[in-house]
Short mmCIF file of N, CA and C in Angstrom, two decimals:
data_model
loop_
_atom_site.label_atom_id
_atom_site.label_comp_id
_atom_site.label_asym_id
_atom_site.label_seq_id
_atom_site.Cartn_x
_atom_site.Cartn_y
_atom_site.Cartn_z
N MET A 285 -20.07 -7.42 -12.75
CA MET A 285 -18.83 -7.61 -12.07
C MET A 285 -19.11 -7.88 -10.60
N SER A 286 -18.48 -8.91 -10.08
CA SER A 286 -18.69 -9.22 -8.66
C SER A 286 -17.38 -9.73 -8.06
N GLY A 287 -17.34 -9.70 -6.75
CA GLY A 287 -16.15 -10.15 -6.04
C GLY A 287 -16.51 -10.48 -4.62
N VAL A 288 -15.49 -10.51 -3.78
CA VAL A 288 -15.69 -10.88 -2.38
C VAL A 288 -14.78 -10.01 -1.50
N VAL A 289 -15.24 -9.76 -0.28
CA VAL A 289 -14.44 -9.07 0.73
C VAL A 289 -13.51 -10.12 1.36
N VAL A 290 -12.22 -9.94 1.18
CA VAL A 290 -11.22 -10.86 1.72
C VAL A 290 -10.94 -10.54 3.18
N ALA A 291 -10.91 -9.25 3.50
CA ALA A 291 -10.62 -8.82 4.88
C ALA A 291 -11.14 -7.41 5.08
N VAL A 292 -11.40 -7.07 6.34
CA VAL A 292 -11.76 -5.70 6.72
C VAL A 292 -10.84 -5.29 7.87
N SER A 293 -10.47 -3.99 7.88
CA SER A 293 -9.50 -3.50 8.85
C SER A 293 -9.87 -2.09 9.29
N CYS A 294 -9.44 -1.73 10.49
CA CYS A 294 -9.78 -0.42 11.04
C CYS A 294 -8.75 -0.06 12.10
N SER A 295 -8.39 1.24 12.16
CA SER A 295 -7.51 1.73 13.21
C SER A 295 -7.92 3.14 13.59
N GLY A 296 -7.99 3.41 14.86
CA GLY A 296 -8.34 4.73 15.35
C GLY A 296 -7.17 5.70 15.38
N THR A 297 -5.98 5.21 15.04
CA THR A 297 -4.81 6.08 15.02
C THR A 297 -4.32 6.25 13.58
N HIS A 298 -3.45 7.23 13.39
CA HIS A 298 -2.91 7.49 12.05
C HIS A 298 -1.68 6.63 11.77
N SER A 299 -1.71 5.40 12.21
CA SER A 299 -0.64 4.45 11.89
C SER A 299 -0.87 3.93 10.48
N MET A 300 0.18 3.44 9.84
CA MET A 300 0.03 2.92 8.48
C MET A 300 -0.87 1.68 8.47
N SER A 301 -0.53 0.70 9.27
CA SER A 301 -1.25 -0.57 9.24
C SER A 301 -2.51 -0.50 10.10
N LYS A 302 -3.51 -1.25 9.64
CA LYS A 302 -4.79 -1.32 10.34
C LYS A 302 -5.04 -2.79 10.69
N PRO A 303 -5.33 -3.10 11.96
CA PRO A 303 -5.57 -4.49 12.33
C PRO A 303 -6.84 -5.05 11.68
N ALA A 304 -6.76 -6.31 11.31
CA ALA A 304 -7.91 -7.01 10.73
C ALA A 304 -8.99 -7.18 11.79
N ARG A 305 -10.22 -7.15 11.34
CA ARG A 305 -11.39 -7.32 12.20
C ARG A 305 -12.33 -8.35 11.54
N ALA A 306 -13.29 -8.82 12.29
CA ALA A 306 -14.31 -9.70 11.72
C ALA A 306 -15.29 -8.89 10.87
N SER A 307 -15.52 -7.62 11.29
CA SER A 307 -16.43 -6.74 10.56
C SER A 307 -16.08 -5.29 10.86
N ILE A 308 -16.55 -4.40 9.99
CA ILE A 308 -16.45 -2.96 10.21
C ILE A 308 -17.82 -2.36 9.93
N LYS A 309 -18.07 -1.21 10.54
CA LYS A 309 -19.34 -0.53 10.31
C LYS A 309 -19.08 0.73 9.49
N LEU A 310 -19.75 0.82 8.34
CA LEU A 310 -19.65 2.00 7.48
C LEU A 310 -20.82 2.93 7.81
N LEU A 311 -20.51 4.22 7.93
CA LEU A 311 -21.52 5.23 8.23
C LEU A 311 -21.62 6.18 7.04
N ALA A 312 -22.83 6.37 6.53
CA ALA A 312 -23.06 7.21 5.35
C ALA A 312 -22.46 8.60 5.52
N GLY A 313 -21.68 9.02 4.52
CA GLY A 313 -21.09 10.35 4.52
C GLY A 313 -19.91 10.53 5.45
N LEU A 314 -19.52 9.47 6.19
CA LEU A 314 -18.46 9.60 7.19
C LEU A 314 -17.31 8.62 7.01
N GLY A 315 -17.61 7.38 6.68
CA GLY A 315 -16.56 6.38 6.54
C GLY A 315 -16.70 5.25 7.52
N VAL A 316 -15.55 4.71 7.94
CA VAL A 316 -15.51 3.55 8.82
C VAL A 316 -15.56 4.01 10.27
N GLU A 317 -16.57 3.56 10.99
CA GLU A 317 -16.71 3.92 12.40
C GLU A 317 -15.45 3.51 13.16
N GLY A 318 -14.89 4.46 13.93
CA GLY A 318 -13.71 4.18 14.74
C GLY A 318 -12.39 4.30 14.01
N ASP A 319 -12.41 4.59 12.71
CA ASP A 319 -11.17 4.72 11.94
C ASP A 319 -10.68 6.16 12.00
N ALA A 320 -9.37 6.35 11.94
CA ALA A 320 -8.77 7.68 12.01
C ALA A 320 -9.19 8.57 10.84
N HIS A 321 -9.63 7.99 9.73
CA HIS A 321 -10.00 8.77 8.55
C HIS A 321 -11.51 9.00 8.44
N HIS A 322 -12.24 8.71 9.50
CA HIS A 322 -13.68 8.86 9.58
C HIS A 322 -14.03 10.35 9.68
N GLY A 323 -14.93 10.83 8.84
CA GLY A 323 -15.39 12.20 8.95
C GLY A 323 -15.77 12.82 7.62
N LYS A 324 -16.52 13.92 7.68
CA LYS A 324 -16.98 14.62 6.47
C LYS A 324 -15.86 15.39 5.79
N THR A 325 -14.88 15.87 6.58
CA THR A 325 -13.76 16.61 6.01
C THR A 325 -12.49 15.77 6.08
N VAL A 326 -11.48 16.17 5.32
CA VAL A 326 -10.25 15.40 5.20
C VAL A 326 -9.63 15.08 6.56
N LYS A 327 -9.03 13.91 6.65
CA LYS A 327 -8.38 13.48 7.88
C LYS A 327 -6.91 13.12 7.64
N HIS A 328 -6.50 12.93 6.39
CA HIS A 328 -5.10 12.66 6.10
C HIS A 328 -4.30 13.90 6.46
N ARG A 329 -3.26 13.71 7.25
CA ARG A 329 -2.51 14.84 7.82
C ARG A 329 -2.06 15.87 6.79
N SER A 330 -1.52 15.43 5.67
CA SER A 330 -1.02 16.38 4.67
C SER A 330 -2.16 17.21 4.09
N ARG A 331 -3.31 16.62 3.95
CA ARG A 331 -4.46 17.34 3.39
C ARG A 331 -5.06 18.29 4.42
N VAL A 332 -5.07 17.88 5.68
CA VAL A 332 -5.56 18.75 6.75
C VAL A 332 -4.69 20.01 6.83
N ALA A 333 -3.37 19.82 6.67
CA ALA A 333 -2.45 20.96 6.73
C ALA A 333 -2.73 21.97 5.61
N ARG A 334 -3.13 21.46 4.43
CA ARG A 334 -3.43 22.36 3.30
C ARG A 334 -4.77 23.04 3.45
N ASN A 335 -5.81 22.25 3.77
CA ASN A 335 -7.17 22.80 3.88
C ASN A 335 -8.02 21.85 4.71
N PRO A 336 -8.19 22.12 5.99
CA PRO A 336 -8.94 21.21 6.86
C PRO A 336 -10.43 21.14 6.55
N ASN A 337 -10.94 22.03 5.71
CA ASN A 337 -12.37 22.05 5.38
C ASN A 337 -12.68 21.33 4.07
N GLU A 338 -11.65 20.77 3.43
CA GLU A 338 -11.84 20.05 2.17
C GLU A 338 -12.70 18.81 2.42
N PRO A 339 -13.64 18.50 1.52
CA PRO A 339 -14.46 17.29 1.70
C PRO A 339 -13.60 16.03 1.72
N ASN A 340 -13.99 15.08 2.52
CA ASN A 340 -13.26 13.82 2.65
C ASN A 340 -13.69 12.85 1.56
N LEU A 341 -12.89 12.77 0.51
CA LEU A 341 -13.15 11.82 -0.58
C LEU A 341 -12.40 10.51 -0.34
N ARG A 342 -11.77 10.40 0.82
CA ARG A 342 -10.93 9.25 1.17
C ARG A 342 -11.43 8.58 2.46
N GLN A 343 -12.73 8.40 2.57
CA GLN A 343 -13.32 7.83 3.78
C GLN A 343 -13.00 6.34 3.94
N VAL A 344 -12.92 5.64 2.81
CA VAL A 344 -12.66 4.19 2.82
C VAL A 344 -11.57 3.90 1.81
N HIS A 345 -10.57 3.13 2.23
CA HIS A 345 -9.47 2.73 1.35
C HIS A 345 -9.61 1.25 1.04
N LEU A 346 -9.55 0.92 -0.25
CA LEU A 346 -9.66 -0.47 -0.70
C LEU A 346 -8.41 -0.86 -1.48
N ILE A 347 -7.96 -2.09 -1.27
CA ILE A 347 -6.88 -2.69 -2.06
C ILE A 347 -7.34 -4.07 -2.48
N HIS A 348 -6.99 -4.43 -3.70
CA HIS A 348 -7.34 -5.74 -4.24
C HIS A 348 -6.28 -6.76 -3.79
N ALA A 349 -6.74 -7.92 -3.34
CA ALA A 349 -5.84 -8.97 -2.87
C ALA A 349 -4.87 -9.40 -3.96
N GLU A 350 -5.26 -9.21 -5.20
CA GLU A 350 -4.39 -9.54 -6.32
C GLU A 350 -3.10 -8.72 -6.28
N LEU A 351 -3.17 -7.48 -5.74
CA LEU A 351 -1.96 -6.68 -5.56
C LEU A 351 -1.06 -7.32 -4.52
N HIS A 352 -1.64 -7.81 -3.43
CA HIS A 352 -0.84 -8.48 -2.40
C HIS A 352 -0.10 -9.68 -3.02
N GLU A 353 -0.78 -10.41 -3.89
CA GLU A 353 -0.15 -11.57 -4.55
C GLU A 353 0.99 -11.11 -5.45
N GLU A 354 0.77 -10.04 -6.21
CA GLU A 354 1.81 -9.49 -7.09
C GLU A 354 3.02 -9.03 -6.27
N LEU A 355 2.75 -8.34 -5.16
CA LEU A 355 3.84 -7.85 -4.32
C LEU A 355 4.59 -9.00 -3.65
N CYS A 356 3.87 -10.04 -3.28
CA CYS A 356 4.50 -11.23 -2.67
C CYS A 356 5.49 -11.86 -3.65
N ALA A 357 5.12 -11.90 -4.93
CA ALA A 357 6.01 -12.46 -5.95
C ALA A 357 7.28 -11.62 -6.09
N CYS A 358 7.23 -10.36 -5.67
CA CYS A 358 8.40 -9.47 -5.70
C CYS A 358 9.14 -9.44 -4.36
N GLY A 359 8.71 -10.27 -3.41
CA GLY A 359 9.39 -10.36 -2.13
C GLY A 359 8.76 -9.55 -1.00
N PHE A 360 7.61 -8.91 -1.25
CA PHE A 360 6.93 -8.12 -0.23
C PHE A 360 5.75 -8.93 0.31
N VAL A 361 5.92 -9.57 1.44
CA VAL A 361 4.83 -10.35 2.03
C VAL A 361 4.06 -9.42 2.95
N LEU A 362 2.78 -9.19 2.60
CA LEU A 362 1.95 -8.23 3.32
C LEU A 362 0.61 -8.86 3.68
N ALA A 363 0.15 -8.60 4.87
CA ALA A 363 -1.16 -9.06 5.31
C ALA A 363 -2.21 -8.01 4.96
N PRO A 364 -3.47 -8.41 4.78
CA PRO A 364 -4.53 -7.42 4.57
C PRO A 364 -4.52 -6.38 5.70
N GLY A 365 -4.69 -5.12 5.32
CA GLY A 365 -4.72 -4.02 6.26
C GLY A 365 -3.36 -3.42 6.53
N GLU A 366 -2.30 -4.12 6.19
CA GLU A 366 -0.96 -3.65 6.50
C GLU A 366 -0.58 -2.40 5.70
N MET A 367 -1.15 -2.24 4.50
CA MET A 367 -0.86 -1.05 3.69
C MET A 367 -1.89 0.05 3.95
N GLY A 368 -2.66 -0.09 5.02
CA GLY A 368 -3.59 0.96 5.43
C GLY A 368 -4.99 0.84 4.88
N GLU A 369 -5.27 -0.24 4.17
CA GLU A 369 -6.61 -0.37 3.60
C GLU A 369 -7.63 -0.82 4.64
N ASN A 370 -8.87 -0.35 4.43
CA ASN A 370 -10.00 -0.76 5.27
C ASN A 370 -10.64 -2.04 4.74
N ILE A 371 -10.63 -2.18 3.41
CA ILE A 371 -11.28 -3.34 2.79
C ILE A 371 -10.34 -3.93 1.75
N THR A 372 -10.07 -5.22 1.89
CA THR A 372 -9.28 -5.95 0.91
C THR A 372 -10.27 -6.78 0.09
N THR A 373 -10.21 -6.63 -1.23
CA THR A 373 -11.17 -7.28 -2.12
C THR A 373 -10.49 -8.34 -2.97
N SER A 374 -11.31 -9.16 -3.61
CA SER A 374 -10.82 -10.10 -4.61
C SER A 374 -11.89 -10.22 -5.69
N GLY A 375 -11.44 -10.30 -6.94
CA GLY A 375 -12.36 -10.53 -8.05
C GLY A 375 -12.88 -9.28 -8.73
N ILE A 376 -12.60 -8.10 -8.20
CA ILE A 376 -13.04 -6.83 -8.80
C ILE A 376 -11.80 -6.09 -9.28
N ASP A 377 -11.79 -5.63 -10.50
CA ASP A 377 -10.68 -4.85 -11.03
C ASP A 377 -10.81 -3.41 -10.53
N LEU A 378 -10.41 -3.18 -9.29
CA LEU A 378 -10.57 -1.87 -8.68
C LEU A 378 -9.92 -0.75 -9.48
N LEU A 379 -8.76 -1.02 -10.06
CA LEU A 379 -8.04 0.02 -10.79
C LEU A 379 -8.62 0.27 -12.18
N GLY A 380 -9.41 -0.66 -12.68
CA GLY A 380 -9.94 -0.55 -14.04
C GLY A 380 -11.35 0.00 -14.15
N VAL A 381 -12.04 0.14 -13.03
CA VAL A 381 -13.41 0.66 -13.09
C VAL A 381 -13.37 2.19 -13.11
N PRO A 382 -14.42 2.82 -13.64
CA PRO A 382 -14.42 4.28 -13.70
C PRO A 382 -14.76 4.95 -12.36
N SER A 383 -14.41 6.22 -12.28
CA SER A 383 -14.79 7.04 -11.13
C SER A 383 -16.30 7.03 -11.00
N GLY A 384 -16.79 6.98 -9.79
CA GLY A 384 -18.23 6.95 -9.56
C GLY A 384 -18.82 5.55 -9.51
N THR A 385 -18.00 4.52 -9.74
CA THR A 385 -18.48 3.14 -9.61
C THR A 385 -18.93 2.92 -8.18
N ARG A 386 -20.08 2.30 -8.03
CA ARG A 386 -20.59 1.98 -6.70
C ARG A 386 -20.39 0.50 -6.43
N LEU A 387 -19.90 0.22 -5.22
CA LEU A 387 -19.74 -1.16 -4.79
C LEU A 387 -20.74 -1.44 -3.69
N HIS A 388 -21.55 -2.46 -3.90
CA HIS A 388 -22.52 -2.92 -2.92
C HIS A 388 -21.81 -4.01 -2.11
N LEU A 389 -21.65 -3.75 -0.82
CA LEU A 389 -20.90 -4.63 0.06
C LEU A 389 -21.84 -5.31 1.04
N GLY A 390 -21.91 -6.63 0.98
CA GLY A 390 -22.78 -7.35 1.91
C GLY A 390 -24.23 -7.02 1.69
N ASP A 391 -24.99 -6.94 2.80
CA ASP A 391 -26.44 -6.77 2.72
C ASP A 391 -26.90 -5.34 2.50
N ALA A 392 -26.14 -4.33 2.95
CA ALA A 392 -26.67 -2.97 2.92
C ALA A 392 -25.71 -1.89 2.47
N ALA A 393 -24.44 -2.03 2.74
CA ALA A 393 -23.49 -0.93 2.52
C ALA A 393 -23.24 -0.68 1.03
N ILE A 394 -23.15 0.60 0.70
CA ILE A 394 -22.81 1.02 -0.67
C ILE A 394 -21.75 2.12 -0.56
N ILE A 395 -20.65 1.93 -1.29
CA ILE A 395 -19.62 2.95 -1.35
C ILE A 395 -19.45 3.38 -2.80
N GLU A 396 -18.94 4.60 -2.99
CA GLU A 396 -18.70 5.12 -4.34
C GLU A 396 -17.23 5.45 -4.48
N LEU A 397 -16.58 4.89 -5.50
CA LEU A 397 -15.16 5.12 -5.72
C LEU A 397 -14.93 6.55 -6.19
N THR A 398 -13.99 7.23 -5.51
CA THR A 398 -13.70 8.63 -5.82
C THR A 398 -12.38 8.81 -6.54
N GLY A 399 -11.47 7.85 -6.40
CA GLY A 399 -10.19 8.00 -7.08
C GLY A 399 -9.15 7.01 -6.60
N LEU A 400 -7.95 7.18 -7.16
CA LEU A 400 -6.82 6.32 -6.85
C LEU A 400 -6.07 6.81 -5.62
N ARG A 401 -5.54 5.89 -4.87
CA ARG A 401 -4.64 6.25 -3.78
C ARG A 401 -3.30 6.59 -4.40
N ASN A 402 -2.74 7.70 -3.97
CA ASN A 402 -1.40 8.09 -4.39
C ASN A 402 -0.45 7.53 -3.35
N PRO A 403 0.41 6.57 -3.70
CA PRO A 403 1.29 5.97 -2.70
C PRO A 403 2.14 7.02 -1.99
N CYS A 404 2.27 6.90 -0.67
CA CYS A 404 3.04 7.87 0.10
C CYS A 404 4.28 7.20 0.70
N ARG A 405 5.17 8.03 1.24
CA ARG A 405 6.45 7.53 1.75
C ARG A 405 6.28 6.60 2.94
N GLN A 406 5.11 6.59 3.56
CA GLN A 406 4.88 5.65 4.66
C GLN A 406 5.01 4.20 4.19
N LEU A 407 4.75 3.96 2.91
CA LEU A 407 4.89 2.59 2.39
C LEU A 407 6.34 2.13 2.48
N ASP A 408 7.28 3.03 2.17
CA ASP A 408 8.70 2.66 2.27
C ASP A 408 9.15 2.49 3.72
N LYS A 409 8.46 3.15 4.66
CA LYS A 409 8.77 2.94 6.07
C LYS A 409 8.30 1.55 6.50
N LEU A 410 7.22 1.09 5.88
CA LEU A 410 6.69 -0.26 6.15
C LEU A 410 7.64 -1.32 5.60
N ARG A 411 8.02 -1.17 4.33
CA ARG A 411 8.96 -2.06 3.66
C ARG A 411 9.74 -1.22 2.64
N PRO A 412 11.05 -1.09 2.79
CA PRO A 412 11.83 -0.33 1.82
C PRO A 412 11.59 -0.84 0.38
N GLY A 413 11.34 0.10 -0.52
CA GLY A 413 11.09 -0.25 -1.92
C GLY A 413 9.63 -0.49 -2.26
N LEU A 414 8.75 -0.40 -1.26
CA LEU A 414 7.34 -0.71 -1.50
C LEU A 414 6.66 0.34 -2.39
N ILE A 415 7.04 1.61 -2.26
CA ILE A 415 6.43 2.62 -3.14
C ILE A 415 6.69 2.26 -4.59
N ALA A 416 7.94 2.00 -4.93
CA ALA A 416 8.28 1.68 -6.32
C ALA A 416 7.53 0.44 -6.81
N ALA A 417 7.33 -0.52 -5.91
CA ALA A 417 6.62 -1.75 -6.29
C ALA A 417 5.14 -1.51 -6.54
N THR A 418 4.60 -0.41 -6.03
CA THR A 418 3.17 -0.11 -6.24
C THR A 418 2.96 0.88 -7.38
N LEU A 419 4.03 1.19 -8.10
CA LEU A 419 3.94 2.07 -9.27
C LEU A 419 4.44 1.31 -10.48
N ASP A 420 3.91 1.66 -11.64
CA ASP A 420 4.31 1.01 -12.89
C ASP A 420 4.13 2.01 -14.01
N ARG A 421 4.43 1.61 -15.22
CA ARG A 421 4.22 2.43 -16.42
C ARG A 421 3.50 1.58 -17.46
N ASP A 422 2.57 2.22 -18.18
CA ASP A 422 1.90 1.52 -19.26
C ASP A 422 2.75 1.63 -20.53
N ALA A 423 2.26 1.09 -21.65
CA ALA A 423 3.01 1.07 -22.90
C ALA A 423 3.37 2.46 -23.40
N GLU A 424 2.56 3.46 -23.06
CA GLU A 424 2.81 4.84 -23.48
C GLU A 424 3.67 5.61 -22.47
N GLY A 425 4.06 4.95 -21.38
CA GLY A 425 4.89 5.60 -20.38
C GLY A 425 4.11 6.32 -19.28
N ASN A 426 2.78 6.20 -19.29
CA ASN A 426 1.96 6.83 -18.26
C ASN A 426 2.09 6.08 -16.93
N LEU A 427 2.11 6.84 -15.85
CA LEU A 427 2.23 6.27 -14.52
C LEU A 427 0.97 5.50 -14.13
N ILE A 428 1.17 4.30 -13.61
CA ILE A 428 0.07 3.48 -13.09
C ILE A 428 0.24 3.37 -11.58
N ARG A 429 -0.77 3.84 -10.85
CA ARG A 429 -0.78 3.75 -9.39
C ARG A 429 -1.57 2.51 -9.00
N LYS A 430 -0.92 1.58 -8.29
CA LYS A 430 -1.56 0.30 -7.97
C LYS A 430 -1.90 0.14 -6.49
N ALA A 431 -1.71 1.19 -5.68
CA ALA A 431 -1.84 1.06 -4.22
C ALA A 431 -3.28 1.17 -3.74
N GLY A 432 -4.25 0.93 -4.61
CA GLY A 432 -5.63 0.89 -4.19
C GLY A 432 -6.44 2.10 -4.60
N VAL A 433 -7.68 2.11 -4.14
CA VAL A 433 -8.62 3.17 -4.49
C VAL A 433 -9.27 3.71 -3.22
N MET A 434 -9.84 4.89 -3.36
CA MET A 434 -10.52 5.54 -2.24
C MET A 434 -12.01 5.65 -2.56
N ALA A 435 -12.82 5.76 -1.51
CA ALA A 435 -14.28 5.80 -1.69
C ALA A 435 -14.93 6.61 -0.58
N ILE A 436 -16.17 7.00 -0.85
CA ILE A 436 -17.04 7.60 0.16
C ILE A 436 -18.18 6.63 0.43
N VAL A 437 -18.78 6.75 1.59
CA VAL A 437 -19.89 5.86 1.96
C VAL A 437 -21.21 6.52 1.57
N ILE A 438 -21.97 5.83 0.71
CA ILE A 438 -23.28 6.29 0.26
C ILE A 438 -24.37 5.77 1.19
N GLU A 439 -24.34 4.48 1.47
CA GLU A 439 -25.28 3.82 2.40
C GLU A 439 -24.48 3.05 3.43
N GLY A 440 -24.77 3.26 4.68
CA GLY A 440 -24.05 2.58 5.74
C GLY A 440 -24.46 1.13 5.90
N GLY A 441 -23.68 0.42 6.68
CA GLY A 441 -23.98 -0.97 6.97
C GLY A 441 -22.74 -1.67 7.52
N ILE A 442 -22.95 -2.89 7.96
CA ILE A 442 -21.87 -3.72 8.48
C ILE A 442 -21.28 -4.50 7.32
N VAL A 443 -19.95 -4.51 7.24
CA VAL A 443 -19.25 -5.27 6.20
C VAL A 443 -18.40 -6.32 6.90
N HIS A 444 -18.58 -7.57 6.48
CA HIS A 444 -17.88 -8.71 7.08
C HIS A 444 -16.89 -9.30 6.08
N THR A 445 -15.84 -9.90 6.60
CA THR A 445 -14.98 -10.74 5.78
C THR A 445 -15.86 -11.83 5.16
N GLY A 446 -15.70 -12.03 3.87
CA GLY A 446 -16.49 -13.05 3.16
C GLY A 446 -17.74 -12.51 2.47
N ASP A 447 -18.10 -11.25 2.74
CA ASP A 447 -19.28 -10.65 2.08
C ASP A 447 -19.07 -10.56 0.57
N ARG A 448 -20.18 -10.65 -0.14
CA ARG A 448 -20.13 -10.48 -1.60
C ARG A 448 -20.05 -9.00 -1.94
N ILE A 449 -19.45 -8.72 -3.10
CA ILE A 449 -19.35 -7.37 -3.63
C ILE A 449 -19.97 -7.38 -5.02
N ALA A 450 -20.87 -6.43 -5.27
CA ALA A 450 -21.43 -6.25 -6.62
C ALA A 450 -21.09 -4.84 -7.07
N ALA A 451 -20.55 -4.72 -8.28
CA ALA A 451 -20.17 -3.41 -8.82
C ALA A 451 -21.28 -2.87 -9.70
N GLU A 452 -21.55 -1.57 -9.54
CA GLU A 452 -22.54 -0.85 -10.35
C GLU A 452 -21.81 0.31 -11.03
N LEU A 453 -21.66 0.20 -12.35
CA LEU A 453 -20.93 1.23 -13.09
C LEU A 453 -21.79 2.48 -13.27
N PRO A 454 -21.17 3.67 -13.29
CA PRO A 454 -21.93 4.90 -13.49
C PRO A 454 -22.40 5.02 -14.93
N ALA A 455 -23.35 5.91 -15.15
CA ALA A 455 -23.84 6.17 -16.50
C ALA A 455 -22.72 6.79 -17.35
N ALA A 456 -22.81 6.60 -18.63
CA ALA A 456 -21.84 7.20 -19.56
C ALA A 456 -22.12 8.71 -19.65
N PRO A 457 -21.15 9.52 -19.97
CA PRO A 457 -19.76 9.14 -20.23
C PRO A 457 -19.03 8.87 -18.91
N ARG A 458 -18.14 7.91 -18.97
CA ARG A 458 -17.39 7.49 -17.78
C ARG A 458 -16.00 8.09 -17.79
N GLN A 459 -15.52 8.39 -16.58
CA GLN A 459 -14.18 8.98 -16.42
C GLN A 459 -13.30 8.00 -15.66
N PRO A 460 -12.04 7.88 -16.09
CA PRO A 460 -11.14 6.98 -15.34
C PRO A 460 -10.86 7.54 -13.95
N LEU A 461 -10.48 6.65 -13.06
CA LEU A 461 -10.06 7.08 -11.72
C LEU A 461 -8.78 7.88 -11.81
N LYS A 462 -8.71 8.96 -11.02
CA LYS A 462 -7.52 9.79 -10.92
C LYS A 462 -7.14 9.89 -9.45
N PRO A 463 -5.90 10.25 -9.15
CA PRO A 463 -5.51 10.35 -7.73
C PRO A 463 -6.36 11.36 -6.97
N VAL A 464 -6.72 10.99 -5.74
CA VAL A 464 -7.45 11.90 -4.85
C VAL A 464 -6.70 12.04 -3.54
#
C-alpha cells in the first residue's frame, strides 16, 4: 500500500485549523515540532484536564484527502489543515488499516497509527453540521468515525508536500483502529 502526502500543516496554538507549510519536522516520541500537540504527554485540553500525565498517542493527526472530496460533495469545502490535521494523505485507506500500522513518510520519518480521531464540537464551530458529516453507520449500525487517524512518531524526519508514503502493516493478529 502506498500513497502521497498532499499537504502538511502545523500550528503552535490550540486553534482548530493549522496553516499549510512546505514541510514539517517530526521528532521521535514527541510529534510535530512547533505544533501545539507536540510532547510526550497529552496536549489536547480535555485530556489534560482528566490526566495530564497520560501518554500522548495523538502526536500527529492525519486525514485522507478523499474525505475532503466526500465532504465537498456534501457542501463542505475545506482546505488541507483546516480540520486540524498535520498531514493530509491520498491513496492510503487510513480508516481501513489496523492499529499499529507504520507509515514511512518521505526519506526518513516513520509514524505508527494509534487510533481514530473522535470528532469534537470544534468541527461544528468551523462549519455547522461538520461533525455529522464526519460520522456514518455501517450495515450493522456501528458508528464509523471518518475524521482521520492519530499517530505517534517512531523515527523523526522532515516531511514535505509531495513525499511518498509506504504503509507497513503490523504482524498478525491485527486489531482495528479504535478512538484514542
